[in-house]
Structure formats: structure tokens, C-alpha cells
């Protein structure tokens, strides 16, 4: 088991480290530029090129059953779910095979509205309740995976 963080704009890296440390699960922080990480043998960095989708592509290459991916990127979440990974958004909402289709549809509608010149708001500001929900969700997902693996 491992946790992969799509890290360039991730607001919950520290929370992920806390849960991973508690369960002794390796974490890979994936980004296009160096990001400071704690000195911990469980936490490593992977700096990829700045090519379009390089971080996403690297994460997909590593994703599969037993992998937990932290990302707000709906298309990356879809790719990882198809490989059997668990995916959690920084706001604590899990992406599932049942919910991903709707999320992709909403993303496409919003992109069309923006392309047509409509003024549409972005996501709500990240809040303390989002952070709390993320911690709870990640703890549940990691705990479930650990129990399923028998460790």
C-alpha cells in the first residue's frame, strides 16, 4: 500500500503525512517542482518534468489496487479509479466509480460555460471543515485498506 499525492496545489499534505505515519504507509509527493517534505523514511518526493500532465501520468503509472491517490483533479481521479485505486479529494470527498461520471459531466458543463463567456464561480474556499473531513475520510480509507491486507 502507498499514498500518492498530486502535490502542486494540494492543501492537505501535512494531514496526509499524519495519517500515513500513524498507519506506517509510504507516501510519494509528486510535483513539477521540488516541494519540501518531512525527513521521514516513509515520505519521498518525485519531481517530474513540467510537461503537461507529467505528474498525472506518473501517478497513473504507479496507481492500482492498494494505492490511495490524493487529488482534486477529476480526470486524474477517473484514470486512477479505473486502475483500482482509492481516490480522495483534498476536501475529504472520496471519488468513486459511482460518483466520477457526474463529476466529469459537471466539469464539462462548467468548462463550456466559461468558454462561452459566462461568469461562473470556482469551488468554494478551502475550509477547516474540509480539512477535518479529509482527515476523517483518509483515516477510514487507509484503515480499511490495512484491514483488508491483514496488517
Short mmCIF file of N, CA and C in Angstrom, two decimals:
data_model
loop_
_atom_site.label_atom_id
_atom_site.label_comp_id
_atom_site.label_asym_id
_atom_site.label_seq_id
_atom_site.Cartn_x
_atom_site.Cartn_y
_atom_site.Cartn_z
N UNK A 1 0.84 -1.17 0.00
CA UNK A 1 0.00 0.00 0.00
C UNK A 1 0.88 1.24 0.00
N UNK A 2 0.41 2.27 -0.73
CA UNK A 2 1.10 3.55 -0.72
C UNK A 2 0.09 4.65 -0.99
N UNK A 3 0.47 5.85 -0.60
CA UNK A 3 -0.34 7.05 -0.86
C UNK A 3 0.44 7.92 -1.83
N UNK A 4 -0.22 8.34 -2.90
CA UNK A 4 0.37 9.24 -3.88
C UNK A 4 -0.35 10.57 -3.79
N UNK A 5 0.40 11.66 -3.62
CA UNK A 5 -0.20 12.99 -3.53
C UNK A 5 0.10 13.77 -4.80
N UNK A 6 -0.95 14.23 -5.47
CA UNK A 6 -0.83 15.17 -6.58
C UNK A 6 -0.60 16.52 -5.90
N UNK A 7 0.68 16.87 -5.72
CA UNK A 7 1.05 17.82 -4.68
C UNK A 7 1.14 19.28 -5.06
N UNK A 8 1.19 19.63 -6.32
CA UNK A 8 1.46 21.03 -6.67
C UNK A 8 0.50 22.02 -6.00
N UNK A 9 -0.76 21.70 -5.90
CA UNK A 9 -1.71 22.63 -5.28
C UNK A 9 -2.47 21.97 -4.14
N UNK A 10 -1.90 20.96 -3.53
CA UNK A 10 -2.59 20.19 -2.50
C UNK A 10 -2.49 20.88 -1.12
N UNK A 11 -3.64 21.22 -0.52
CA UNK A 11 -3.60 21.90 0.77
C UNK A 11 -3.56 20.96 1.98
N UNK A 12 -3.53 19.64 1.74
CA UNK A 12 -3.62 18.69 2.86
C UNK A 12 -2.42 17.73 2.93
N UNK A 13 -1.27 18.21 2.52
CA UNK A 13 -0.08 17.36 2.60
C UNK A 13 0.24 17.00 4.05
N UNK A 14 0.24 17.97 4.94
CA UNK A 14 0.58 17.70 6.35
C UNK A 14 -0.39 16.70 6.97
N UNK A 15 -1.66 16.82 6.65
CA UNK A 15 -2.66 15.88 7.17
C UNK A 15 -2.41 14.48 6.64
N UNK A 16 -2.03 14.39 5.38
CA UNK A 16 -1.71 13.09 4.79
C UNK A 16 -0.52 12.47 5.50
N UNK A 17 0.50 13.27 5.78
CA UNK A 17 1.68 12.74 6.48
C UNK A 17 1.29 12.19 7.85
N UNK A 18 0.41 12.89 8.55
CA UNK A 18 -0.01 12.44 9.89
C UNK A 18 -0.70 11.08 9.83
N UNK A 19 -1.63 10.92 8.91
CA UNK A 19 -2.34 9.64 8.80
C UNK A 19 -1.37 8.54 8.36
N UNK A 20 -0.53 8.85 7.38
CA UNK A 20 0.42 7.85 6.89
C UNK A 20 1.38 7.40 7.98
N UNK A 21 1.83 8.33 8.79
CA UNK A 21 2.74 7.99 9.88
C UNK A 21 2.05 7.08 10.89
N UNK A 22 0.82 7.40 11.22
CA UNK A 22 0.06 6.58 12.18
C UNK A 22 -0.08 5.14 11.69
N UNK A 23 -0.33 4.97 10.40
CA UNK A 23 -0.53 3.62 9.84
C UNK A 23 0.73 3.02 9.24
N UNK A 24 1.83 3.79 9.23
CA UNK A 24 3.09 3.34 8.65
C UNK A 24 2.93 2.98 7.15
N UNK A 25 2.37 3.92 6.42
CA UNK A 25 2.14 3.76 4.98
C UNK A 25 3.04 4.73 4.22
N UNK A 26 3.78 4.26 3.22
CA UNK A 26 4.64 5.14 2.44
C UNK A 26 3.82 6.18 1.65
N UNK A 27 4.39 7.36 1.53
CA UNK A 27 3.78 8.47 0.79
C UNK A 27 4.77 8.95 -0.26
N UNK A 28 4.27 9.18 -1.48
CA UNK A 28 5.08 9.79 -2.52
C UNK A 28 4.42 11.12 -2.89
N UNK A 29 5.18 12.19 -2.76
CA UNK A 29 4.72 13.54 -3.07
C UNK A 29 5.16 13.83 -4.50
N UNK A 30 4.21 13.93 -5.41
CA UNK A 30 4.51 14.08 -6.84
C UNK A 30 4.23 15.52 -7.27
N UNK A 31 5.25 16.15 -7.87
CA UNK A 31 5.10 17.55 -8.27
C UNK A 31 6.00 17.87 -9.46
N UNK A 32 5.74 19.05 -10.05
CA UNK A 32 6.56 19.51 -11.17
C UNK A 32 7.79 20.28 -10.71
N UNK A 33 7.82 20.66 -9.44
CA UNK A 33 8.98 21.36 -8.89
C UNK A 33 9.20 20.84 -7.47
N UNK A 34 10.41 21.01 -6.95
CA UNK A 34 10.68 20.47 -5.61
C UNK A 34 9.75 21.06 -4.55
N UNK A 35 9.22 20.19 -3.73
CA UNK A 35 8.37 20.58 -2.61
C UNK A 35 9.02 20.04 -1.35
N UNK A 36 9.07 20.87 -0.35
CA UNK A 36 9.67 20.45 0.91
C UNK A 36 8.83 19.36 1.57
N UNK A 37 9.49 18.31 1.99
CA UNK A 37 8.80 17.21 2.68
C UNK A 37 9.53 16.92 3.99
N UNK A 38 8.83 16.34 4.94
CA UNK A 38 9.48 15.98 6.20
C UNK A 38 10.58 14.95 5.99
N UNK A 39 11.56 14.98 6.87
CA UNK A 39 12.60 13.95 6.84
C UNK A 39 12.05 12.73 7.55
N UNK A 40 11.50 11.84 6.77
CA UNK A 40 10.86 10.64 7.29
C UNK A 40 11.06 9.55 6.24
N UNK A 41 11.49 8.38 6.64
CA UNK A 41 11.73 7.33 5.65
C UNK A 41 10.46 6.90 4.92
N UNK A 42 9.28 7.20 5.46
CA UNK A 42 8.03 6.84 4.80
C UNK A 42 7.63 7.84 3.72
N UNK A 43 8.25 9.02 3.72
CA UNK A 43 7.83 10.08 2.80
C UNK A 43 8.94 10.37 1.80
N UNK A 44 8.58 10.26 0.52
CA UNK A 44 9.54 10.55 -0.54
C UNK A 44 8.93 11.54 -1.53
N UNK A 45 9.81 12.12 -2.35
CA UNK A 45 9.38 13.07 -3.37
C UNK A 45 9.67 12.49 -4.75
N UNK A 46 8.82 12.82 -5.68
CA UNK A 46 9.06 12.53 -7.08
C UNK A 46 8.81 13.81 -7.85
N UNK A 47 9.88 14.40 -8.36
CA UNK A 47 9.76 15.61 -9.17
C UNK A 47 9.78 15.18 -10.63
N UNK A 48 8.71 15.49 -11.33
CA UNK A 48 8.59 15.13 -12.74
C UNK A 48 8.85 16.38 -13.59
N UNK A 49 8.88 16.20 -14.88
CA UNK A 49 9.11 17.36 -15.76
C UNK A 49 7.93 18.31 -15.68
N UNK A 50 8.08 19.48 -16.27
CA UNK A 50 6.98 20.43 -16.27
C UNK A 50 6.09 20.27 -17.50
N UNK A 51 6.24 19.15 -18.19
CA UNK A 51 5.39 18.87 -19.35
C UNK A 51 3.93 18.74 -18.90
N UNK A 52 3.02 19.06 -19.79
CA UNK A 52 1.60 18.98 -19.49
C UNK A 52 1.23 17.57 -19.01
N UNK A 53 0.59 17.47 -17.88
CA UNK A 53 0.12 16.21 -17.29
C UNK A 53 1.23 15.24 -16.87
N UNK A 54 2.47 15.71 -16.76
CA UNK A 54 3.56 14.80 -16.37
C UNK A 54 3.33 14.19 -14.99
N UNK A 55 2.89 14.99 -14.03
CA UNK A 55 2.63 14.46 -12.69
C UNK A 55 1.47 13.47 -12.73
N UNK A 56 0.42 13.83 -13.45
CA UNK A 56 -0.73 12.93 -13.57
C UNK A 56 -0.32 11.61 -14.20
N UNK A 57 0.45 11.69 -15.27
CA UNK A 57 0.87 10.46 -15.96
C UNK A 57 1.72 9.58 -15.05
N UNK A 58 2.62 10.18 -14.26
CA UNK A 58 3.46 9.39 -13.36
C UNK A 58 2.59 8.72 -12.29
N UNK A 59 1.64 9.46 -11.75
CA UNK A 59 0.74 8.89 -10.74
C UNK A 59 -0.04 7.72 -11.31
N UNK A 60 -0.56 7.86 -12.52
CA UNK A 60 -1.32 6.78 -13.15
C UNK A 60 -0.44 5.54 -13.35
N UNK A 61 0.83 5.75 -13.71
CA UNK A 61 1.74 4.61 -13.88
C UNK A 61 1.92 3.84 -12.58
N UNK A 62 1.81 4.51 -11.44
CA UNK A 62 2.01 3.87 -10.14
C UNK A 62 0.71 3.37 -9.52
N UNK A 63 -0.42 3.88 -9.97
CA UNK A 63 -1.71 3.60 -9.33
C UNK A 63 -2.20 2.19 -9.62
N UNK A 64 -2.97 1.68 -8.68
CA UNK A 64 -3.60 0.38 -8.83
C UNK A 64 -4.20 -0.02 -7.50
N UNK A 65 -4.68 -1.25 -7.40
CA UNK A 65 -5.22 -1.71 -6.12
C UNK A 65 -4.16 -1.56 -5.03
N UNK A 66 -4.57 -1.04 -3.89
CA UNK A 66 -3.62 -0.82 -2.81
C UNK A 66 -3.03 0.57 -2.81
N UNK A 67 -3.37 1.37 -3.81
CA UNK A 67 -2.87 2.74 -3.89
C UNK A 67 -3.99 3.70 -3.51
N UNK A 68 -3.63 4.71 -2.75
CA UNK A 68 -4.58 5.78 -2.41
C UNK A 68 -4.01 7.05 -3.03
N UNK A 69 -4.82 7.72 -3.85
CA UNK A 69 -4.39 8.92 -4.55
C UNK A 69 -5.13 10.12 -3.95
N UNK A 70 -4.37 11.16 -3.63
CA UNK A 70 -4.94 12.41 -3.12
C UNK A 70 -4.86 13.43 -4.25
N UNK A 71 -6.02 13.85 -4.77
CA UNK A 71 -6.05 14.82 -5.87
C UNK A 71 -7.40 15.51 -5.95
N UNK A 72 -7.40 16.72 -6.47
CA UNK A 72 -8.63 17.43 -6.78
C UNK A 72 -8.94 17.35 -8.27
N UNK A 73 -8.04 16.75 -9.03
CA UNK A 73 -8.14 16.65 -10.49
C UNK A 73 -9.11 15.53 -10.85
N UNK A 74 -10.26 15.90 -11.38
CA UNK A 74 -11.32 14.93 -11.67
C UNK A 74 -10.88 13.93 -12.74
N UNK A 75 -10.19 14.39 -13.77
CA UNK A 75 -9.77 13.46 -14.83
C UNK A 75 -8.69 12.50 -14.32
N UNK A 76 -7.79 12.98 -13.47
CA UNK A 76 -6.81 12.08 -12.86
C UNK A 76 -7.51 11.08 -11.96
N UNK A 77 -8.49 11.54 -11.19
CA UNK A 77 -9.25 10.64 -10.32
C UNK A 77 -9.89 9.52 -11.14
N UNK A 78 -10.48 9.87 -12.27
CA UNK A 78 -11.11 8.88 -13.14
C UNK A 78 -10.10 7.84 -13.63
N UNK A 79 -8.95 8.30 -14.07
CA UNK A 79 -7.91 7.38 -14.56
C UNK A 79 -7.46 6.42 -13.45
N UNK A 80 -7.31 6.94 -12.24
CA UNK A 80 -6.85 6.11 -11.12
C UNK A 80 -7.92 5.13 -10.65
N UNK A 81 -9.18 5.58 -10.62
CA UNK A 81 -10.27 4.68 -10.24
C UNK A 81 -10.35 3.49 -11.19
N UNK A 82 -10.15 3.74 -12.47
CA UNK A 82 -10.20 2.66 -13.47
C UNK A 82 -9.11 1.62 -13.24
N UNK A 83 -8.05 2.00 -12.52
CA UNK A 83 -6.95 1.08 -12.21
C UNK A 83 -7.12 0.41 -10.86
N UNK A 84 -8.21 0.73 -10.15
CA UNK A 84 -8.48 0.09 -8.87
C UNK A 84 -7.99 0.84 -7.65
N UNK A 85 -7.49 2.07 -7.83
CA UNK A 85 -7.01 2.87 -6.70
C UNK A 85 -8.19 3.51 -5.98
N UNK A 86 -7.98 3.83 -4.70
CA UNK A 86 -8.90 4.70 -3.97
C UNK A 86 -8.46 6.13 -4.23
N UNK A 87 -9.42 7.05 -4.37
CA UNK A 87 -9.08 8.44 -4.65
C UNK A 87 -9.87 9.33 -3.70
N UNK A 88 -9.16 10.25 -3.04
CA UNK A 88 -9.77 11.18 -2.10
C UNK A 88 -9.39 12.60 -2.51
N UNK A 89 -10.40 13.47 -2.56
CA UNK A 89 -10.16 14.88 -2.85
C UNK A 89 -9.68 15.58 -1.57
N UNK A 90 -8.96 16.68 -1.70
CA UNK A 90 -8.49 17.41 -0.52
C UNK A 90 -9.62 17.89 0.40
N UNK A 91 -10.84 18.02 -0.12
CA UNK A 91 -11.96 18.43 0.73
C UNK A 91 -12.57 17.25 1.49
N UNK A 92 -11.98 16.06 1.31
CA UNK A 92 -12.42 14.89 2.04
C UNK A 92 -13.47 14.06 1.35
N UNK A 93 -13.91 14.49 0.20
CA UNK A 93 -14.92 13.71 -0.52
C UNK A 93 -14.21 12.65 -1.37
N UNK A 94 -14.59 11.39 -1.16
CA UNK A 94 -13.96 10.35 -1.98
C UNK A 94 -14.55 10.36 -3.39
N UNK A 95 -13.70 10.13 -4.37
CA UNK A 95 -14.18 9.88 -5.72
C UNK A 95 -14.46 8.38 -5.78
N UNK A 96 -15.57 8.00 -6.37
CA UNK A 96 -15.92 6.59 -6.51
C UNK A 96 -16.32 6.32 -7.95
N UNK A 97 -16.39 5.06 -8.29
CA UNK A 97 -16.84 4.71 -9.64
C UNK A 97 -18.29 5.16 -9.85
N UNK A 98 -19.06 5.28 -8.77
CA UNK A 98 -20.45 5.75 -8.87
C UNK A 98 -20.55 7.26 -9.04
N UNK A 99 -19.60 8.00 -8.47
CA UNK A 99 -19.71 9.47 -8.49
C UNK A 99 -18.88 10.14 -9.58
N UNK A 100 -17.92 9.45 -10.15
CA UNK A 100 -16.99 10.10 -11.05
C UNK A 100 -17.65 10.59 -12.35
N UNK A 101 -18.63 9.85 -12.85
CA UNK A 101 -19.31 10.26 -14.08
C UNK A 101 -19.99 11.61 -13.92
N UNK A 102 -20.67 11.80 -12.81
CA UNK A 102 -21.34 13.07 -12.54
C UNK A 102 -20.33 14.20 -12.38
N UNK A 103 -19.21 13.91 -11.72
CA UNK A 103 -18.18 14.93 -11.54
C UNK A 103 -17.58 15.36 -12.88
N UNK A 104 -17.38 14.40 -13.77
CA UNK A 104 -16.84 14.71 -15.10
C UNK A 104 -17.85 15.54 -15.89
N UNK A 105 -19.13 15.20 -15.78
CA UNK A 105 -20.17 15.93 -16.51
C UNK A 105 -20.25 17.38 -16.02
N UNK A 106 -20.23 17.59 -14.72
CA UNK A 106 -20.27 18.95 -14.18
C UNK A 106 -19.05 19.74 -14.62
N UNK A 107 -17.88 19.08 -14.62
CA UNK A 107 -16.64 19.74 -15.06
C UNK A 107 -16.79 20.20 -16.52
N UNK A 108 -17.34 19.34 -17.37
CA UNK A 108 -17.51 19.68 -18.79
C UNK A 108 -18.50 20.83 -18.97
N UNK A 109 -19.59 20.81 -18.22
CA UNK A 109 -20.58 21.89 -18.32
C UNK A 109 -19.95 23.22 -17.90
N UNK A 110 -19.20 23.21 -16.80
CA UNK A 110 -18.57 24.44 -16.32
C UNK A 110 -17.55 24.95 -17.34
N UNK A 111 -16.80 24.05 -17.95
CA UNK A 111 -15.82 24.46 -18.97
C UNK A 111 -16.53 25.09 -20.17
N UNK A 112 -17.66 24.51 -20.58
CA UNK A 112 -18.44 25.07 -21.69
C UNK A 112 -18.97 26.47 -21.35
N UNK A 113 -19.46 26.63 -20.12
CA UNK A 113 -19.96 27.93 -19.70
C UNK A 113 -18.85 28.98 -19.72
N UNK A 114 -17.69 28.59 -19.18
CA UNK A 114 -16.56 29.54 -19.18
C UNK A 114 -16.13 29.87 -20.60
N UNK A 115 -16.09 28.86 -21.48
CA UNK A 115 -15.68 29.10 -22.87
C UNK A 115 -16.66 30.02 -23.59
N UNK A 116 -17.93 29.97 -23.17
CA UNK A 116 -18.95 30.81 -23.78
C UNK A 116 -18.98 32.21 -23.20
N UNK A 117 -18.10 32.51 -22.27
CA UNK A 117 -18.02 33.84 -21.70
C UNK A 117 -18.85 34.05 -20.46
N UNK A 118 -19.53 33.01 -20.01
CA UNK A 118 -20.32 33.14 -18.79
C UNK A 118 -19.39 33.24 -17.59
N UNK A 119 -19.78 34.06 -16.65
CA UNK A 119 -19.01 34.20 -15.42
C UNK A 119 -19.55 33.17 -14.43
N UNK A 120 -18.72 32.21 -14.13
CA UNK A 120 -19.12 31.18 -13.15
C UNK A 120 -18.07 31.14 -12.06
N UNK A 121 -18.52 30.94 -10.86
CA UNK A 121 -17.58 30.88 -9.74
C UNK A 121 -16.83 29.57 -9.72
N UNK A 122 -15.73 29.58 -9.04
CA UNK A 122 -14.96 28.36 -8.86
C UNK A 122 -15.45 27.61 -7.63
N UNK A 123 -14.65 26.70 -7.16
CA UNK A 123 -15.04 25.96 -5.96
C UNK A 123 -15.04 26.88 -4.75
N UNK A 124 -15.79 26.51 -3.71
CA UNK A 124 -15.78 27.35 -2.50
C UNK A 124 -14.39 27.34 -1.88
N UNK A 125 -14.08 28.35 -1.08
CA UNK A 125 -12.77 28.39 -0.42
C UNK A 125 -12.57 27.16 0.46
N UNK A 126 -11.33 26.71 0.54
CA UNK A 126 -10.99 25.57 1.38
C UNK A 126 -11.20 25.96 2.84
N UNK A 127 -11.88 25.11 3.61
CA UNK A 127 -12.25 25.47 4.98
C UNK A 127 -11.71 24.48 6.00
N UNK A 128 -11.84 24.85 7.25
CA UNK A 128 -11.43 23.97 8.35
C UNK A 128 -12.27 22.70 8.34
N UNK A 129 -13.54 22.79 7.97
CA UNK A 129 -14.37 21.58 7.92
C UNK A 129 -13.92 20.67 6.78
N UNK A 130 -13.44 21.25 5.67
CA UNK A 130 -12.88 20.42 4.59
C UNK A 130 -11.66 19.65 5.09
N UNK A 131 -10.81 20.35 5.82
CA UNK A 131 -9.59 19.72 6.37
C UNK A 131 -9.95 18.59 7.32
N UNK A 132 -10.93 18.82 8.18
CA UNK A 132 -11.37 17.81 9.14
C UNK A 132 -11.99 16.61 8.41
N UNK A 133 -12.83 16.89 7.41
CA UNK A 133 -13.45 15.81 6.65
C UNK A 133 -12.38 15.00 5.92
N UNK A 134 -11.36 15.68 5.38
CA UNK A 134 -10.28 14.98 4.70
C UNK A 134 -9.58 14.01 5.66
N UNK A 135 -9.22 14.50 6.84
CA UNK A 135 -8.54 13.65 7.83
C UNK A 135 -9.39 12.42 8.16
N UNK A 136 -10.66 12.61 8.37
CA UNK A 136 -11.56 11.51 8.71
C UNK A 136 -11.67 10.51 7.56
N UNK A 137 -11.86 11.03 6.35
CA UNK A 137 -12.00 10.15 5.18
C UNK A 137 -10.72 9.37 4.91
N UNK A 138 -9.58 10.06 4.95
CA UNK A 138 -8.32 9.37 4.69
C UNK A 138 -8.07 8.30 5.75
N UNK A 139 -8.35 8.61 7.00
CA UNK A 139 -8.18 7.63 8.07
C UNK A 139 -9.06 6.40 7.81
N UNK A 140 -10.29 6.60 7.39
CA UNK A 140 -11.19 5.47 7.08
C UNK A 140 -10.67 4.63 5.92
N UNK A 141 -10.23 5.30 4.85
CA UNK A 141 -9.76 4.59 3.66
C UNK A 141 -8.49 3.79 3.98
N UNK A 142 -7.52 4.42 4.66
CA UNK A 142 -6.28 3.72 4.99
C UNK A 142 -6.57 2.57 5.95
N UNK A 143 -7.40 2.81 6.95
CA UNK A 143 -7.75 1.74 7.90
C UNK A 143 -8.40 0.57 7.20
N UNK A 144 -9.32 0.84 6.28
CA UNK A 144 -9.99 -0.22 5.52
C UNK A 144 -8.98 -1.02 4.70
N UNK A 145 -8.09 -0.30 4.03
CA UNK A 145 -7.06 -0.98 3.21
C UNK A 145 -6.13 -1.85 4.09
N UNK A 146 -5.75 -1.32 5.24
CA UNK A 146 -4.86 -2.08 6.14
C UNK A 146 -5.56 -3.34 6.63
N UNK A 147 -6.83 -3.23 7.01
CA UNK A 147 -7.58 -4.40 7.48
C UNK A 147 -7.73 -5.43 6.37
N UNK A 148 -8.01 -4.96 5.14
CA UNK A 148 -8.17 -5.87 4.01
C UNK A 148 -6.88 -6.60 3.70
N UNK A 149 -5.74 -5.93 3.93
CA UNK A 149 -4.44 -6.54 3.67
C UNK A 149 -4.01 -7.44 4.83
N UNK A 150 -4.75 -7.36 5.94
CA UNK A 150 -4.42 -8.21 7.09
C UNK A 150 -3.23 -7.72 7.89
N UNK A 151 -2.95 -6.41 7.81
CA UNK A 151 -1.81 -5.89 8.57
C UNK A 151 -2.20 -4.77 9.48
#
